[in-house]
Coordinates of C-alpha atoms in Angstrom, one line a residue:
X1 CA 214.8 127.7 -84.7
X2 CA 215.4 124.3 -83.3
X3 CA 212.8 124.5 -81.0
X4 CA 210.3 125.1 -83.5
X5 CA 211.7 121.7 -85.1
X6 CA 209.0 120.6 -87.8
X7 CA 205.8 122.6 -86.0
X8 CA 203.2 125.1 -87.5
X9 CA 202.2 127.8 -86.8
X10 CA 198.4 129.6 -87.2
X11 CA 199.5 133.3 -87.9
X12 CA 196.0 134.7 -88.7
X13 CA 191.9 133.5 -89.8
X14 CA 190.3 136.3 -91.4
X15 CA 186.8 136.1 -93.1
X16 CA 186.6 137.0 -96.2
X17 CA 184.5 140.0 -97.2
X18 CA 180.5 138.9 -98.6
X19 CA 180.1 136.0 -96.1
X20 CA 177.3 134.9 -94.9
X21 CA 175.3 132.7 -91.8
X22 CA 175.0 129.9 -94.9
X23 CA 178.4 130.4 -96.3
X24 CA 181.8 131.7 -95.7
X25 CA 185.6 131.8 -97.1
X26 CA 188.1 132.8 -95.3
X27 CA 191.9 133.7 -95.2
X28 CA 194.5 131.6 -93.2
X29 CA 198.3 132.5 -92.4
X30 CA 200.4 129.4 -91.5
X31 CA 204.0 129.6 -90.6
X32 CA 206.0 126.5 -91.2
X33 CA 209.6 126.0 -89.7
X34 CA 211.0 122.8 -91.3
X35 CA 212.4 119.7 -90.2
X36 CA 215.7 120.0 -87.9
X37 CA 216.0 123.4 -89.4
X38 CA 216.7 122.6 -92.8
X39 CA 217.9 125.4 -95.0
X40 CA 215.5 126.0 -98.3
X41 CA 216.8 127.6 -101.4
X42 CA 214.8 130.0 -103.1
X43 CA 214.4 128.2 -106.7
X44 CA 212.2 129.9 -109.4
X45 CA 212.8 126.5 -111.0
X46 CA 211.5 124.8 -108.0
X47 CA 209.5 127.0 -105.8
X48 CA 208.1 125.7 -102.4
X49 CA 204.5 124.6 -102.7
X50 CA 201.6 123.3 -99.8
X51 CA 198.5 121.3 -100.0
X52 CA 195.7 121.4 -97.2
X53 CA 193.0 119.9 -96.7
X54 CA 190.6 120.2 -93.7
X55 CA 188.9 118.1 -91.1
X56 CA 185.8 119.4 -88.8
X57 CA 187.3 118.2 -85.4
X58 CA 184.3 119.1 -83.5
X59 CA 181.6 121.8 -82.9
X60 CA 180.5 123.7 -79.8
X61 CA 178.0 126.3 -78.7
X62 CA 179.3 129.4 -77.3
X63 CA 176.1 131.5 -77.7
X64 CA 172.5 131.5 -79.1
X65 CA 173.2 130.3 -82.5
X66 CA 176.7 130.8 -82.1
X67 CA 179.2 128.1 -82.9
X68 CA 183.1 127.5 -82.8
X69 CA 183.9 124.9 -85.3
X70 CA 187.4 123.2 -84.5
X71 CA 189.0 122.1 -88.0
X72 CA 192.5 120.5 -88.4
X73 CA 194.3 121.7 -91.7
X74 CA 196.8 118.9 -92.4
X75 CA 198.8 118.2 -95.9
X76 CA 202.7 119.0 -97.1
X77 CA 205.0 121.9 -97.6
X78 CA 207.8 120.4 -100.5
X79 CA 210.8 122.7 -101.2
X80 CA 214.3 122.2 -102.3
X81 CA 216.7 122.1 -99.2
X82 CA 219.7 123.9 -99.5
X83 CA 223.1 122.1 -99.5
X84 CA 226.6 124.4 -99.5
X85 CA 228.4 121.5 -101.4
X86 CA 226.0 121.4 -104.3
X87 CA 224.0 125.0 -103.4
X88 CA 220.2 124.3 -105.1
X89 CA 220.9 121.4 -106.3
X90 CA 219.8 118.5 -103.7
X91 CA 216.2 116.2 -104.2
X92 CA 213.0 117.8 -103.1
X93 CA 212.0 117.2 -99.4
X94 CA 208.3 116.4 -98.7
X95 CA 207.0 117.4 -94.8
X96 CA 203.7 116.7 -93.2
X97 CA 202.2 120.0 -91.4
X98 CA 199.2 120.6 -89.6
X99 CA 197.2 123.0 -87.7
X100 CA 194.3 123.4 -85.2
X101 CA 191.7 126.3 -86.5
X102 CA 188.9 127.8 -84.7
X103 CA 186.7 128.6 -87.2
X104 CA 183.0 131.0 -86.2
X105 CA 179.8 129.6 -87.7
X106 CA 176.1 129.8 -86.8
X107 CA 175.0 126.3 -87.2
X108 CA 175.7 123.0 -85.1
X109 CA 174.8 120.8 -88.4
X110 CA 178.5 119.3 -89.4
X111 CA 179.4 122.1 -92.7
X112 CA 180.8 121.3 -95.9
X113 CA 184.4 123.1 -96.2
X114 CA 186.0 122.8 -99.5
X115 CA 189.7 124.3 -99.6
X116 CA 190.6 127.0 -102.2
X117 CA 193.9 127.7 -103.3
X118 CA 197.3 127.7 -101.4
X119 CA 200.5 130.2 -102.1
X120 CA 203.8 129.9 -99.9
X121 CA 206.8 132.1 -99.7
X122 CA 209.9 131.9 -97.7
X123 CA 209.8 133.6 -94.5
X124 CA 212.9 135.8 -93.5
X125 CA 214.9 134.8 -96.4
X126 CA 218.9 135.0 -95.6
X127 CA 220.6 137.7 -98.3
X128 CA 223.7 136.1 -98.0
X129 CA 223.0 133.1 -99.7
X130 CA 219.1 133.3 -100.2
X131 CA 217.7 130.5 -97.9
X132 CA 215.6 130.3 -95.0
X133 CA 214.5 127.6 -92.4
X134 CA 210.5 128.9 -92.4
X135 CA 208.0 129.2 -94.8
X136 CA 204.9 131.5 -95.0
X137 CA 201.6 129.4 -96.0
X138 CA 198.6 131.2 -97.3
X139 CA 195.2 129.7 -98.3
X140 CA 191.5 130.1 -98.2
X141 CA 188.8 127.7 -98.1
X142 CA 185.2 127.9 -97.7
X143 CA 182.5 126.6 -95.0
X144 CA 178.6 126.0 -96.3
X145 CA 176.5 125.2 -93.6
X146 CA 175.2 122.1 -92.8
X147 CA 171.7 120.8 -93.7

């Protein structure tokens, strides 16, 4: 995965069920593939966590009353890396991540998005040794219309 070096991925934005033209929540998939490939050991004792926040990039019309909100989601992924000399038992590692949504919304006022929770797993996990080098990020966060 070395070409992938330290990049994420947007795997999915789904709306959340109940939204509305005032406000909406919605689902994102990120996948994260970690610095130089790192290997990251599945710890119940330190399991890998994410923070996001987001950032409305810009807004523009693509229709009568139809808007494409740009946001960036930036924050960290931390998870214990995976040495063979001392398996699960290295420091945590810290990464930056970010990624470019295209969020739908029916206003050109600048919204208020508030994040929601965020869950990761590992992705592909190895059953050899129980490590991977990607990590599956899920969150939601929710858009109110501007005034």
């Amino acid at each position: 995965m070395a070409c992938n070096n330290g990049k994420t991925f947007l795997n999915s934005l789904v709306p959340f069920p109940g939204s509305t033209a005032d406000a909406a929540s919605y689902l994102i998939n990120l996948t994260h593939y970690t610095c130089g490939g790192r290997r990251i050991c599945s710890l119940e004792s330190f399991p890998v966590t994410a923070d996001l926040k987001y950032t409305v990039q810009s807004i523009d019309q693509v229709g009568d009353g139809l808007y494409d909100m740009k946001l960036l989601a930036t924050g960290t992924v931390s998870y214990m890396p995976y040495n063979p000399s001392c398996p699960c038992g290295s420091c945590p590692v810290t990464e930056p991540i970010y990624a470019y949504l295209s969020v739908p919304v029916t206003a050109e006022a600048a919204p208020t998005i508030t994040p929601g929770q965020t869950i990761c797993a590992l992705n592909g996990v190895s059953c050899a040794c129980n490590t991977s080098s990607s990590i599956d990020i899920t969150a939601a966060f929710s858009v109110a219309a501007g005034a």
